[in-house]
C-alpha cells in the first residue's frame, strides 16, 4: 500500500491510500484507492468525536473511506487501533446529521458526530497486513461495484419515506371526511384553498414553494381485499361477492371501510361521525350486473326490505368476519313486478337476436316500459291486446273504418346497457279514434324482428326497413300502414297521403 498524505487537510482525509487488488480481478478493476482519516490519542473512550464537515466529505466521496483511531502508549507506540468503515449505515447517519444542520442554518465544521468504538472494528494486531485485510473485506472483490454501490447509498439515503411533501390548506372538517371517502374508492374531486410543496429528506423539508387554490383528485382505488357478504335470515342464507376498501387516514383506532357489493354499499366513515357498523346504500343506477346477478340482487334486496337485516362480511380464506345489524327505515316494497320483469328479460335474451350481453342495474328491475313484457309474450306465444293508433289525411280516414287493416310498427326501449328493438304487425278492424285518427286492436300481433343491440346503427335501421318492405307486399287486407316508413298502401294499388 502507498500512503499519500494530504498537504492541506480540508476535505476530511489525511491519507489517500493506493494499492493493487488481486490479480484475478478484471484488468480495469485492479488499481484501487481509498481515503483515511487518522485520529490518535493517549486515551480512548467508548466513542470518538469527529467534525461533521469531515465526515460529510468522506461519506459523499465515491471512494471507500475509513476512520483509523489509534491509542498511543507510554512508549509512544500504537498499542491499540480501530478501523471504522464508512458503510451504508454510517453514510445515512452522517448525511442525516448534515441535513439537519443545514436546515437549521448551522455550519457543519462547528458540530461533531460521535462514532462508537466497538469490538468488531478493533484490529486484531497493529500492522499493515491486518489493516489491508480489513479494507479488502469491506470493499469486496469488485472495486468498481463498490464505488457504484456507495454512490447509490448517497443518492438514496433519506428518501425511504418519499422525496416530497405537499401540505394542503383547508377549511372545516368536510375536507377530512371527503378525503377518507376518496381513499375508500369514491371518485370525486376535493377543492382546497392553498398548498405548500417541499422537498423532503430525512424528514426535513426544504426548497418549499407556496401554491394557490386547487383540486385534489385520485384515480381508481384498488380494493384492499375480496370476499362475500352473507345475509342471515329465516330462509337459507344468501351470499354475494363483494370488495373491501379500507382507509387508515382516520387513524388505526377509528377504522374507515367500505364494502362494495356492486348493487349495494356498506360504509363506516368516522370522519362523518358514523357510529356502530355504518350505513347501507342500495345503488339502483349502477349498471354492472348480468341478468343472473340482477336476479340475485332483487332477491337479496327484497329480503333486506322484508326486515332480515343481519349481514356479515368475510374476506379471503379464513379472513376475520365483520358483522352488521342494519337498522333500515323503509316503506314496504312490492317486488312481484320485478320478478315478472326479469322473467321477461330472460325470455328475450334466450330468443332474440343478441349481439352483446347487456348489463343491468336495480333500476332496470323497477322499469316502467311495458314493451319487454309484451315482447316476451309474443316470443312465448302468449297473446296480449296491442293497440296501434295511426292517421291518414282527414278525407281518407273515415272510409277505412270497419275495414281490415295491417299496421306495421317498430318500437324500442332501453334494455340495460343495450337497446331492445322490435318490429311487429297488428292486424284488425279499424275503429274511429278521435276526429281524424284510426286505431287497430288485436291479440294476434305477429313479431317480425326482435333485436338486442349495443347500438342501433344506420345499418340496423336499413335492415329493419328491408324486413318491413318485404312483409308489406305479403300482407292481405284493405290497408297496410307502416308508421316508421311514414307511408300507407291500399291493397288496390292506390297511393294515399303519408301516415301522420
Tab-separated table of C-alpha atoms in Angstrom:
chain	number	residue	atom	x	y	z
A	1	UNK	CA	0.000	0.000	0.000
A	2	UNK	CA	1.132	3.544	-0.768
A	3	UNK	CA	0.059	6.263	1.686
A	4	UNK	CA	-0.162	9.726	0.131
A	5	UNK	CA	-0.504	12.374	2.802
A	6	UNK	CA	-2.805	15.371	2.490
A	7	UNK	CA	-0.948	18.646	2.107
A	8	UNK	CA	-3.925	20.719	3.291
A	9	UNK	CA	-6.465	18.801	5.362
A	10	UNK	CA	-9.666	20.488	4.189
A	11	UNK	CA	-11.656	17.589	2.729
A	12	UNK	CA	-11.785	15.274	5.725
A	13	UNK	CA	-8.975	12.879	4.882
A	14	UNK	CA	-5.369	12.553	5.945
A	15	UNK	CA	-4.162	9.888	3.526
A	16	UNK	CA	-5.106	8.742	0.050
A	17	UNK	CA	-4.063	5.107	0.009
A	18	UNK	CA	-3.334	3.232	-3.210
A	19	UNK	CA	-2.824	-0.470	-3.731
A	20	UNK	CA	-3.205	-3.199	-6.324
A	21	UNK	CA	-6.011	-5.695	-5.950
A	22	UNK	CA	-5.884	-9.386	-6.566
A	23	UNK	CA	-4.597	-10.450	-9.994
A	24	UNK	CA	-7.816	-12.379	-10.563
A	25	UNK	CA	-9.792	-9.116	-10.710
A	26	UNK	CA	-10.716	-7.608	-14.076
A	27	UNK	CA	-7.878	-5.632	-15.606
A	28	UNK	CA	-9.742	-2.310	-15.194
A	29	UNK	CA	-10.511	-3.119	-11.543
A	30	UNK	CA	-7.077	-3.749	-10.081
A	31	UNK	CA	-5.769	-0.287	-9.206
A	32	UNK	CA	-7.635	0.727	-6.049
A	33	UNK	CA	-7.773	3.780	-3.806
A	34	UNK	CA	-9.408	4.714	-0.534
A	35	UNK	CA	-9.276	7.615	1.907
A	36	UNK	CA	-8.406	7.501	5.576
A	37	UNK	CA	-8.752	9.997	8.370
A	38	UNK	CA	-6.458	9.308	11.314
A	39	UNK	CA	-7.345	10.054	14.942
A	40	UNK	CA	-4.719	9.384	17.624
A	41	UNK	CA	-4.918	9.858	21.382
A	42	UNK	CA	-3.211	8.620	24.511
A	43	UNK	CA	-6.604	7.764	25.927
A	44	UNK	CA	-9.587	6.259	24.120
A	45	UNK	CA	-13.128	6.180	25.438
A	46	UNK	CA	-16.181	4.441	24.063
A	47	UNK	CA	-16.558	6.824	21.132
A	48	UNK	CA	-14.599	9.320	19.088
A	49	UNK	CA	-15.984	12.795	18.144
A	50	UNK	CA	-15.327	13.930	14.551
A	51	UNK	CA	-16.326	17.122	12.779
A	52	UNK	CA	-19.445	16.663	10.692
A	53	UNK	CA	-17.804	18.539	7.788
A	54	UNK	CA	-15.011	15.933	7.630
A	55	UNK	CA	-17.429	13.029	7.895
A	56	UNK	CA	-19.675	14.535	5.227
A	57	UNK	CA	-16.737	14.811	2.816
A	58	UNK	CA	-15.748	11.172	3.380
A	59	UNK	CA	-19.360	9.888	3.172
A	60	UNK	CA	-20.173	11.680	-0.072
A	61	UNK	CA	-16.897	10.747	-1.799
A	62	UNK	CA	-17.417	7.717	-4.108
A	63	UNK	CA	-14.111	6.197	-2.937
A	64	UNK	CA	-14.099	3.860	0.075
A	65	UNK	CA	-13.445	5.788	3.294
A	66	UNK	CA	-12.231	4.738	6.740
A	67	UNK	CA	-11.523	6.291	10.113
A	68	UNK	CA	-8.353	4.979	11.748
A	69	UNK	CA	-8.460	5.506	15.515
A	70	UNK	CA	-5.199	4.786	17.424
A	71	UNK	CA	-4.119	4.813	21.033
A	72	UNK	CA	-0.571	5.926	21.749
A	73	UNK	CA	1.002	4.031	24.636
A	74	UNK	CA	3.622	5.138	27.136
A	75	UNK	CA	6.403	4.123	24.768
A	76	UNK	CA	4.849	6.447	22.179
A	77	UNK	CA	3.955	3.463	20.034
A	78	UNK	CA	0.482	2.477	18.833
A	79	UNK	CA	-0.760	-0.265	21.125
A	80	UNK	CA	-4.469	-0.292	20.124
A	81	UNK	CA	-6.166	0.538	16.829
A	82	UNK	CA	-9.673	0.616	15.354
A	83	UNK	CA	-10.574	0.903	11.670
A	84	UNK	CA	-14.099	2.203	11.157
A	85	UNK	CA	-15.562	1.631	7.691
A	86	UNK	CA	-17.959	4.331	6.497
A	87	UNK	CA	-20.523	1.837	5.231
A	88	UNK	CA	-24.116	2.361	4.038
A	89	UNK	CA	-25.490	2.675	7.574
A	90	UNK	CA	-22.873	5.231	8.571
A	91	UNK	CA	-23.309	7.144	5.285
A	92	UNK	CA	-27.015	7.520	6.053
A	93	UNK	CA	-26.305	8.625	9.634
A	94	UNK	CA	-23.746	11.217	8.516
A	95	UNK	CA	-25.939	12.636	5.754
A	96	UNK	CA	-28.907	12.843	8.131
A	97	UNK	CA	-26.881	14.849	10.640
A	98	UNK	CA	-25.535	17.087	7.859
A	99	UNK	CA	-29.049	17.681	6.539
A	100	UNK	CA	-30.352	18.617	9.958
A	101	UNK	CA	-27.571	21.151	10.491
A	102	UNK	CA	-28.032	22.726	7.054
A	103	UNK	CA	-31.791	23.096	7.526
A	104	UNK	CA	-31.124	24.715	10.923
A	105	UNK	CA	-28.616	27.084	9.308
A	106	UNK	CA	-25.642	25.781	11.321
A	107	UNK	CA	-22.140	25.232	9.790
A	108	UNK	CA	-21.004	21.633	9.537
A	109	UNK	CA	-17.487	22.388	10.764
A	110	UNK	CA	-18.797	23.680	14.094
A	111	UNK	CA	-20.522	20.419	15.049
A	112	UNK	CA	-19.284	16.924	15.744
A	113	UNK	CA	-20.702	13.439	15.474
A	114	UNK	CA	-19.509	10.771	17.913
A	115	UNK	CA	-18.744	7.400	16.365
A	116	UNK	CA	-18.771	4.404	18.734
A	117	UNK	CA	-15.649	2.279	19.087
A	118	UNK	CA	-16.892	-1.306	19.042
A	119	UNK	CA	-15.029	-4.594	19.316
A	120	UNK	CA	-15.890	-5.602	15.736
A	121	UNK	CA	-13.887	-2.605	14.403
A	122	UNK	CA	-10.824	-3.323	16.551
A	123	UNK	CA	-7.758	-4.511	14.668
A	124	UNK	CA	-6.517	-7.859	15.915
A	125	UNK	CA	-2.939	-6.612	15.537
A	126	UNK	CA	-1.390	-3.276	14.765
A	127	UNK	CA	0.229	-3.614	11.366
A	128	UNK	CA	-0.147	-3.132	7.632
A	129	UNK	CA	-1.299	-6.660	6.780
A	130	UNK	CA	-4.199	-6.566	9.229
A	131	UNK	CA	-5.110	-3.069	8.045
A	132	UNK	CA	-5.153	-4.188	4.401
A	133	UNK	CA	-7.221	-7.282	5.192
A	134	UNK	CA	-9.979	-5.176	6.807
A	135	UNK	CA	-10.039	-2.836	3.801
A	136	UNK	CA	-10.254	-5.664	1.252
A	137	UNK	CA	-13.062	-7.388	3.153
A	138	UNK	CA	-15.024	-4.124	3.273
A	139	UNK	CA	-14.514	-3.291	-0.402
A	140	UNK	CA	-15.150	-6.809	-1.702
A	141	UNK	CA	-13.888	-8.485	-4.858
A	142	UNK	CA	-15.007	-5.731	-7.279
A	143	UNK	CA	-13.773	-2.228	-6.597
A	144	UNK	CA	-15.952	-0.686	-9.342
A	145	UNK	CA	-19.070	-2.372	-7.932
A	146	UNK	CA	-18.254	-0.918	-4.515
A	147	UNK	CA	-17.944	2.587	-5.952
A	148	UNK	CA	-21.307	2.251	-7.714
A	149	UNK	CA	-22.912	0.915	-4.540
A	150	UNK	CA	-21.583	3.810	-2.459
A	151	UNK	CA	-22.974	6.326	-4.923
A	152	UNK	CA	-26.365	4.647	-4.530
A	153	UNK	CA	-26.055	4.812	-0.731
A	154	UNK	CA	-25.555	8.551	-1.008
A	155	UNK	CA	-28.287	9.225	-3.560
A	156	UNK	CA	-30.962	7.078	-1.873
A	157	UNK	CA	-30.342	7.761	1.818
A	158	UNK	CA	-33.071	9.788	3.486
A	159	UNK	CA	-35.715	9.160	0.821
A	160	UNK	CA	-37.065	5.924	2.312
A	161	UNK	CA	-40.417	7.595	3.122
A	162	UNK	CA	-40.641	9.703	-0.023
A	163	UNK	CA	-38.894	12.697	-1.513
A	164	UNK	CA	-41.593	15.365	-1.425
A	165	UNK	CA	-44.273	16.757	0.840
A	166	UNK	CA	-47.492	18.546	-0.082
A	167	UNK	CA	-49.427	20.380	2.599
A	168	UNK	CA	-52.959	21.484	1.746
A	169	UNK	CA	-54.712	24.403	3.384
A	170	UNK	CA	-58.351	23.539	4.031
A	171	UNK	CA	-61.231	24.959	5.987
A	172	UNK	CA	-63.619	22.984	8.165
A	173	UNK	CA	-63.903	19.236	8.722
A	174	UNK	CA	-65.643	18.434	5.433
A	175	UNK	CA	-62.309	18.058	3.629
A	176	UNK	CA	-61.183	15.294	6.005
A	177	UNK	CA	-64.436	13.393	5.537
A	178	UNK	CA	-64.190	13.670	1.749
A	179	UNK	CA	-60.532	12.623	1.799
A	180	UNK	CA	-61.425	9.431	3.657
A	181	UNK	CA	-64.227	8.788	1.162
A	182	UNK	CA	-61.778	9.242	-1.707
A	183	UNK	CA	-59.439	6.588	-0.284
A	184	UNK	CA	-62.460	4.271	0.045
A	185	UNK	CA	-62.936	4.294	-3.718
A	186	UNK	CA	-65.375	7.160	-4.193
A	187	UNK	CA	-64.364	9.045	-7.323
A	188	UNK	CA	-64.544	12.732	-6.583
A	189	UNK	CA	-62.510	15.900	-6.579
A	190	UNK	CA	-61.791	17.909	-3.438
A	191	UNK	CA	-61.050	21.616	-3.513
A	192	UNK	CA	-58.518	23.258	-1.198
A	193	UNK	CA	-57.716	26.917	-0.561
A	194	UNK	CA	-53.927	26.722	-0.820
A	195	UNK	CA	-50.915	24.432	-0.679
A	196	UNK	CA	-47.194	24.252	0.018
A	197	UNK	CA	-44.873	21.882	-1.825
A	198	UNK	CA	-41.491	20.913	-0.356
A	199	UNK	CA	-38.682	18.503	-0.984
A	200	UNK	CA	-38.159	16.126	1.925
A	201	UNK	CA	-35.064	14.220	3.032
A	202	UNK	CA	-34.536	12.563	6.381
A	203	UNK	CA	-37.851	14.095	7.411
A	204	UNK	CA	-36.566	17.645	6.822
A	205	UNK	CA	-38.425	19.920	4.421
A	206	UNK	CA	-36.501	22.269	2.138
A	207	UNK	CA	-36.998	24.334	-1.027
A	208	UNK	CA	-40.637	24.934	-0.086
A	209	UNK	CA	-42.920	26.733	-2.535
A	210	UNK	CA	-46.371	28.117	-1.806
A	211	UNK	CA	-49.168	27.475	-4.285
A	212	UNK	CA	-52.679	28.832	-4.697
A	213	UNK	CA	-56.028	27.009	-4.506
A	214	UNK	CA	-56.541	23.812	-6.450
A	215	UNK	CA	-58.293	20.469	-6.741
A	216	UNK	CA	-57.166	17.156	-5.296
A	217	UNK	CA	-58.220	14.105	-7.279
A	218	UNK	CA	-57.402	10.422	-7.125
A	219	UNK	CA	-57.523	7.705	-9.745
A	220	UNK	CA	-59.337	4.431	-9.366
A	221	UNK	CA	-58.606	2.854	-5.988
A	222	UNK	CA	-57.948	-0.883	-5.923
A	223	UNK	CA	-59.851	-2.899	-3.297
A	224	UNK	CA	-57.998	-3.874	-0.149
A	225	UNK	CA	-59.454	-7.363	-0.479
A	226	UNK	CA	-62.258	-9.509	-1.845
A	227	UNK	CA	-64.814	-11.647	-0.063
A	228	UNK	CA	-68.514	-12.391	0.328
A	229	UNK	CA	-71.404	-10.798	2.167
A	230	UNK	CA	-73.799	-13.272	3.742
A	231	UNK	CA	-77.398	-12.405	4.540
A	232	UNK	CA	-78.580	-14.316	7.601
A	233	UNK	CA	-82.306	-14.900	7.542
A	234	UNK	CA	-85.057	-17.412	8.211
A	235	UNK	CA	-84.636	-18.716	4.692
A	236	UNK	CA	-81.472	-20.375	3.519
A	237	UNK	CA	-78.617	-17.824	3.827
A	238	UNK	CA	-77.696	-15.825	0.717
A	239	UNK	CA	-74.141	-14.874	-0.222
A	240	UNK	CA	-72.985	-12.321	-2.780
A	241	UNK	CA	-69.420	-11.359	-3.808
A	242	UNK	CA	-68.105	-8.035	-2.528
A	243	UNK	CA	-64.958	-5.904	-2.461
A	244	UNK	CA	-63.492	-4.432	0.722
A	245	UNK	CA	-61.914	-0.965	0.840
A	246	UNK	CA	-60.097	0.131	3.998
A	247	UNK	CA	-58.754	3.599	4.796
A	248	UNK	CA	-56.369	4.307	7.664
A	249	UNK	CA	-56.495	8.077	7.293
A	250	UNK	CA	-58.973	8.326	10.162
A	251	UNK	CA	-56.493	6.514	12.433
A	252	UNK	CA	-55.898	2.916	13.427
A	253	UNK	CA	-58.367	3.206	16.314
A	254	UNK	CA	-61.070	4.652	14.066
A	255	UNK	CA	-61.161	2.339	11.081
A	256	UNK	CA	-62.979	3.580	7.991
A	257	UNK	CA	-64.118	0.972	5.483
A	258	UNK	CA	-66.475	0.396	2.575
A	259	UNK	CA	-67.877	-2.924	1.367
A	260	UNK	CA	-68.966	-2.757	-2.264
A	261	UNK	CA	-71.440	-5.458	-3.241
A	262	UNK	CA	-71.850	-3.907	-6.739
A	263	UNK	CA	-75.546	-3.173	-6.182
A	264	UNK	CA	-75.209	-2.041	-2.566
A	265	UNK	CA	-72.646	-0.496	-0.224
A	266	UNK	CA	-71.894	-0.823	3.464
A	267	UNK	CA	-69.759	2.041	4.716
A	268	UNK	CA	-68.397	3.322	8.005
A	269	UNK	CA	-66.602	6.678	7.997
A	270	UNK	CA	-65.649	8.003	11.462
A	271	UNK	CA	-64.818	11.345	9.846
A	272	UNK	CA	-68.548	11.621	9.140
A	273	UNK	CA	-69.325	10.826	12.755
A	274	UNK	CA	-70.773	7.419	11.929
A	275	UNK	CA	-71.054	5.026	14.830
A	276	UNK	CA	-71.691	1.318	15.070
A	277	UNK	CA	-71.441	-0.532	11.781
A	278	UNK	CA	-72.121	2.374	9.437
A	279	UNK	CA	-74.594	2.964	6.620
A	280	UNK	CA	-76.218	0.779	3.978
A	281	UNK	CA	-76.953	2.131	0.480
A	282	UNK	CA	-78.624	0.454	-2.496
A	283	UNK	CA	-77.028	1.523	-5.788
A	284	UNK	CA	-80.010	1.459	-8.124
A	285	UNK	CA	-78.293	3.116	-11.106
A	286	UNK	CA	-75.110	1.037	-11.164
A	287	UNK	CA	-75.281	-0.897	-14.461
A	288	UNK	CA	-72.717	-3.616	-13.784
A	289	UNK	CA	-74.841	-6.738	-13.271
A	290	UNK	CA	-75.546	-9.599	-15.609
A	291	UNK	CA	-79.159	-10.760	-15.694
A	292	UNK	CA	-78.391	-13.620	-13.296
A	293	UNK	CA	-76.655	-11.209	-10.920
A	294	UNK	CA	-79.623	-8.852	-11.182
A	295	UNK	CA	-81.971	-11.659	-10.147
A	296	UNK	CA	-79.768	-12.315	-7.125
A	297	UNK	CA	-79.692	-8.592	-6.329
A	298	UNK	CA	-83.503	-8.417	-6.394
A	299	UNK	CA	-83.853	-11.417	-4.082
A	300	UNK	CA	-81.178	-10.025	-1.757
A	301	UNK	CA	-82.764	-6.561	-1.631
A	302	UNK	CA	-86.290	-7.927	-1.177
A	303	UNK	CA	-85.169	-9.879	1.882
A	304	UNK	CA	-83.480	-6.817	3.325
A	305	UNK	CA	-86.647	-4.785	2.820
A	306	UNK	CA	-88.640	-7.574	4.446
A	307	UNK	CA	-86.787	-6.984	7.689
A	308	UNK	CA	-83.980	-9.543	7.523
A	309	UNK	CA	-81.120	-7.234	8.469
A	310	UNK	CA	-78.257	-9.405	9.748
A	311	UNK	CA	-75.238	-9.330	7.443
A	312	UNK	CA	-71.653	-10.498	7.720
A	313	UNK	CA	-68.604	-9.996	5.502
A	314	UNK	CA	-65.705	-12.405	5.323
A	315	UNK	CA	-62.737	-11.785	3.066
A	316	UNK	CA	-60.377	-14.405	1.689
A	317	UNK	CA	-59.707	-17.825	3.149
A	318	UNK	CA	-60.158	-17.760	6.891
A	319	UNK	CA	-60.475	-13.970	6.957
A	320	UNK	CA	-61.940	-12.327	10.019
A	321	UNK	CA	-65.684	-11.709	9.707
A	322	UNK	CA	-67.298	-8.265	10.063
A	323	UNK	CA	-70.887	-8.442	11.328
A	324	UNK	CA	-73.670	-5.906	10.798
A	325	UNK	CA	-77.095	-5.364	12.318
A	326	UNK	CA	-78.779	-2.955	9.939
A	327	UNK	CA	-81.472	-0.588	11.090
A	328	UNK	CA	-83.170	0.372	7.834
A	329	UNK	CA	-86.210	2.591	7.928
A	330	UNK	CA	-88.031	1.817	4.692
A	331	UNK	CA	-91.585	1.521	3.419
A	332	UNK	CA	-92.744	-1.905	2.220
A	333	UNK	CA	-91.689	-2.576	-1.380
A	334	UNK	CA	-93.592	-4.851	-3.769
A	335	UNK	CA	-91.040	-6.931	-5.712
A	336	UNK	CA	-93.568	-9.041	-7.644
A	337	UNK	CA	-93.381	-6.645	-10.601
A	338	UNK	CA	-89.566	-7.037	-10.622
A	339	UNK	CA	-89.794	-10.822	-10.767
A	340	UNK	CA	-92.147	-10.745	-13.734
A	341	UNK	CA	-89.969	-8.188	-15.489
A	342	UNK	CA	-86.813	-10.252	-15.054
A	343	UNK	CA	-88.617	-13.307	-16.407
A	344	UNK	CA	-89.465	-11.263	-19.498
A	345	UNK	CA	-85.823	-10.175	-19.810
A	346	UNK	CA	-84.756	-13.829	-19.715
A	347	UNK	CA	-87.191	-14.836	-22.483
A	348	UNK	CA	-85.917	-12.002	-24.678
A	349	UNK	CA	-82.249	-12.876	-24.151
A	350	UNK	CA	-82.953	-16.541	-24.867
A	351	UNK	CA	-84.830	-15.950	-28.131
A	352	UNK	CA	-83.900	-12.544	-29.534
A	353	UNK	CA	-81.091	-11.726	-31.948
A	354	UNK	CA	-78.467	-10.537	-29.429
A	355	UNK	CA	-75.082	-9.014	-30.313
A	356	UNK	CA	-73.909	-8.416	-26.696
A	357	UNK	CA	-74.653	-9.439	-23.148
A	358	UNK	CA	-76.213	-6.342	-21.608
A	359	UNK	CA	-75.507	-5.206	-18.057
A	360	UNK	CA	-78.298	-4.147	-15.745
A	361	UNK	CA	-78.922	-2.119	-12.606
A	362	UNK	CA	-81.550	-2.458	-9.907
A	363	UNK	CA	-83.358	0.457	-11.523
A	364	UNK	CA	-83.870	-1.716	-14.606
A	365	UNK	CA	-85.750	-4.244	-12.468
A	366	UNK	CA	-88.202	-1.492	-11.475
A	367	UNK	CA	-88.548	-0.090	-15.017
A	368	UNK	CA	-91.870	1.241	-16.306
A	369	UNK	CA	-91.696	0.331	-20.005
A	370	UNK	CA	-94.338	-2.242	-20.985
A	371	UNK	CA	-92.502	-3.234	-24.158
A	372	UNK	CA	-90.308	-6.024	-22.671
A	373	UNK	CA	-93.333	-7.802	-21.171
A	374	UNK	CA	-95.270	-7.510	-24.439
A	375	UNK	CA	-92.344	-8.814	-26.487
A	376	UNK	CA	-91.821	-11.704	-24.077
A	377	UNK	CA	-95.475	-12.683	-24.517
A	378	UNK	CA	-95.135	-12.546	-28.297
A	379	UNK	CA	-91.996	-14.685	-28.140
A	380	UNK	CA	-93.593	-17.225	-25.810
A	381	UNK	CA	-96.892	-17.344	-27.744
A	382	UNK	CA	-98.972	-15.731	-25.002
A	383	UNK	CA	-101.180	-13.078	-26.635
A	384	UNK	CA	-101.947	-9.688	-25.202
A	385	UNK	CA	-104.047	-6.974	-26.774
A	386	UNK	CA	-101.900	-4.467	-28.627
A	387	UNK	CA	-103.292	-1.201	-29.883
A	388	UNK	CA	-101.840	0.774	-32.790
A	389	UNK	CA	-103.040	4.302	-33.486
A	390	UNK	CA	-102.389	5.994	-36.826
A	391	UNK	CA	-103.858	8.582	-39.123
A	392	UNK	CA	-104.056	9.436	-42.781
A	393	UNK	CA	-105.355	12.664	-44.251
A	394	UNK	CA	-108.769	13.637	-42.918
A	395	UNK	CA	-110.714	12.749	-46.087
A	396	UNK	CA	-109.290	9.236	-46.331
A	397	UNK	CA	-109.628	8.318	-42.657
A	398	UNK	CA	-113.350	7.636	-42.380
A	399	UNK	CA	-113.554	5.284	-45.373
A	400	UNK	CA	-111.309	2.746	-43.624
A	401	UNK	CA	-113.468	2.467	-40.503
A	402	UNK	CA	-114.669	-1.123	-40.250
A	403	UNK	CA	-112.112	-2.403	-42.740
A	404	UNK	CA	-109.279	-4.881	-42.156
A	405	UNK	CA	-106.008	-3.086	-41.579
A	406	UNK	CA	-102.417	-4.330	-41.152
A	407	UNK	CA	-100.380	-1.938	-39.013
A	408	UNK	CA	-96.596	-2.487	-39.057
A	409	UNK	CA	-94.910	-0.857	-36.100
A	410	UNK	CA	-91.372	-0.543	-34.735
A	411	UNK	CA	-90.784	0.057	-31.039
A	412	UNK	CA	-87.636	0.329	-28.960
A	413	UNK	CA	-86.625	0.863	-25.342
A	414	UNK	CA	-83.550	0.710	-23.160
A	415	UNK	CA	-82.551	-2.830	-22.259
A	416	UNK	CA	-79.911	-2.385	-19.577
A	417	UNK	CA	-76.797	-1.121	-21.336
A	418	UNK	CA	-78.239	-2.203	-24.706
A	419	UNK	CA	-81.378	-1.341	-26.675
A	420	UNK	CA	-84.308	-3.602	-27.451
A	421	UNK	CA	-85.787	-3.079	-30.945
A	422	UNK	CA	-88.872	-4.958	-32.208
A	423	UNK	CA	-90.950	-4.844	-35.359
A	424	UNK	CA	-94.457	-6.350	-35.220
A	425	UNK	CA	-97.688	-6.385	-37.207
A	426	UNK	CA	-101.111	-5.799	-35.662
A	427	UNK	CA	-103.980	-6.903	-37.879
A	428	UNK	CA	-107.563	-5.952	-37.081
A	429	UNK	CA	-110.647	-3.910	-37.893
A	430	UNK	CA	-110.034	-0.170	-37.902
A	431	UNK	CA	-112.047	1.934	-35.480
A	432	UNK	CA	-112.517	5.674	-35.234
A	433	UNK	CA	-110.067	7.317	-32.808
A	434	UNK	CA	-110.823	10.989	-32.424
A	435	UNK	CA	-111.729	13.335	-35.240
A	436	UNK	CA	-109.295	12.065	-37.875
A	437	UNK	CA	-107.470	9.171	-36.260
A	438	UNK	CA	-107.827	5.400	-36.521
A	439	UNK	CA	-106.966	2.618	-34.109
A	440	UNK	CA	-106.435	-1.114	-34.591
A	441	UNK	CA	-106.590	-3.515	-31.636
A	442	UNK	CA	-105.887	-7.217	-31.728
A	443	UNK	CA	-104.430	-10.056	-29.668
A	444	UNK	CA	-102.790	-11.693	-32.672
A	445	UNK	CA	-99.800	-9.448	-33.209
A	446	UNK	CA	-97.065	-11.037	-35.298
A	447	UNK	CA	-93.408	-10.402	-34.402
A	448	UNK	CA	-91.245	-9.699	-37.460
A	449	UNK	CA	-87.933	-8.845	-35.771
A	450	UNK	CA	-86.568	-8.756	-32.214
A	451	UNK	CA	-83.056	-7.377	-31.723
A	452	UNK	CA	-80.901	-6.592	-28.689
A	453	UNK	CA	-78.144	-4.256	-29.852
A	454	UNK	CA	-75.393	-2.280	-28.180
A	455	UNK	CA	-76.157	0.466	-30.693
A	456	UNK	CA	-78.984	0.903	-33.204
A	457	UNK	CA	-76.864	1.970	-36.147
A	458	UNK	CA	-77.935	3.065	-39.600
A	459	UNK	CA	-77.190	-0.428	-40.903
A	460	UNK	CA	-79.619	-1.921	-38.384
A	461	UNK	CA	-82.355	0.519	-39.424
A	462	UNK	CA	-81.842	-0.310	-43.089
A	463	UNK	CA	-82.119	-3.993	-42.260
A	464	UNK	CA	-85.415	-3.372	-40.486
A	465	UNK	CA	-86.762	-1.324	-43.389
A	466	UNK	CA	-85.993	-4.180	-45.728
A	467	UNK	CA	-87.919	-6.571	-43.475
A	468	UNK	CA	-90.879	-4.198	-43.402
A	469	UNK	CA	-90.889	-3.601	-47.159
A	470	UNK	CA	-90.813	-7.319	-47.879
A	471	UNK	CA	-93.653	-8.026	-45.455
A	472	UNK	CA	-95.887	-5.215	-46.763
A	473	UNK	CA	-96.192	-6.980	-50.093
A	474	UNK	CA	-97.240	-10.247	-48.425
A	475	UNK	CA	-99.971	-8.901	-46.145
A	476	UNK	CA	-103.620	-9.195	-47.132
A	477	UNK	CA	-106.291	-6.692	-46.166
A	478	UNK	CA	-107.705	-3.338	-47.160
A	479	UNK	CA	-104.807	-1.250	-45.867
A	480	UNK	CA	-101.146	-1.676	-44.889
A	481	UNK	CA	-99.735	1.020	-42.633
A	482	UNK	CA	-96.026	1.459	-41.807
A	483	UNK	CA	-95.597	4.147	-39.200
A	484	UNK	CA	-91.792	4.106	-39.330
A	485	UNK	CA	-91.509	4.485	-43.105
A	486	UNK	CA	-94.296	7.069	-42.934
A	487	UNK	CA	-96.334	5.524	-45.775
A	488	UNK	CA	-99.508	3.531	-46.220
A	489	UNK	CA	-100.774	1.490	-49.097
A	490	UNK	CA	-104.277	0.438	-50.171
A	491	UNK	CA	-104.400	-3.079	-51.473
A	492	UNK	CA	-105.921	-1.940	-54.818
A	493	UNK	CA	-102.673	-0.078	-55.533
A	494	UNK	CA	-103.846	3.466	-54.967
A	495	UNK	CA	-101.265	5.533	-53.091
A	496	UNK	CA	-102.578	7.964	-50.487
A	497	UNK	CA	-101.058	10.601	-48.245
A	498	UNK	CA	-98.280	9.862	-45.805
A	499	UNK	CA	-99.059	8.486	-42.395
A	500	UNK	CA	-99.050	11.125	-39.649
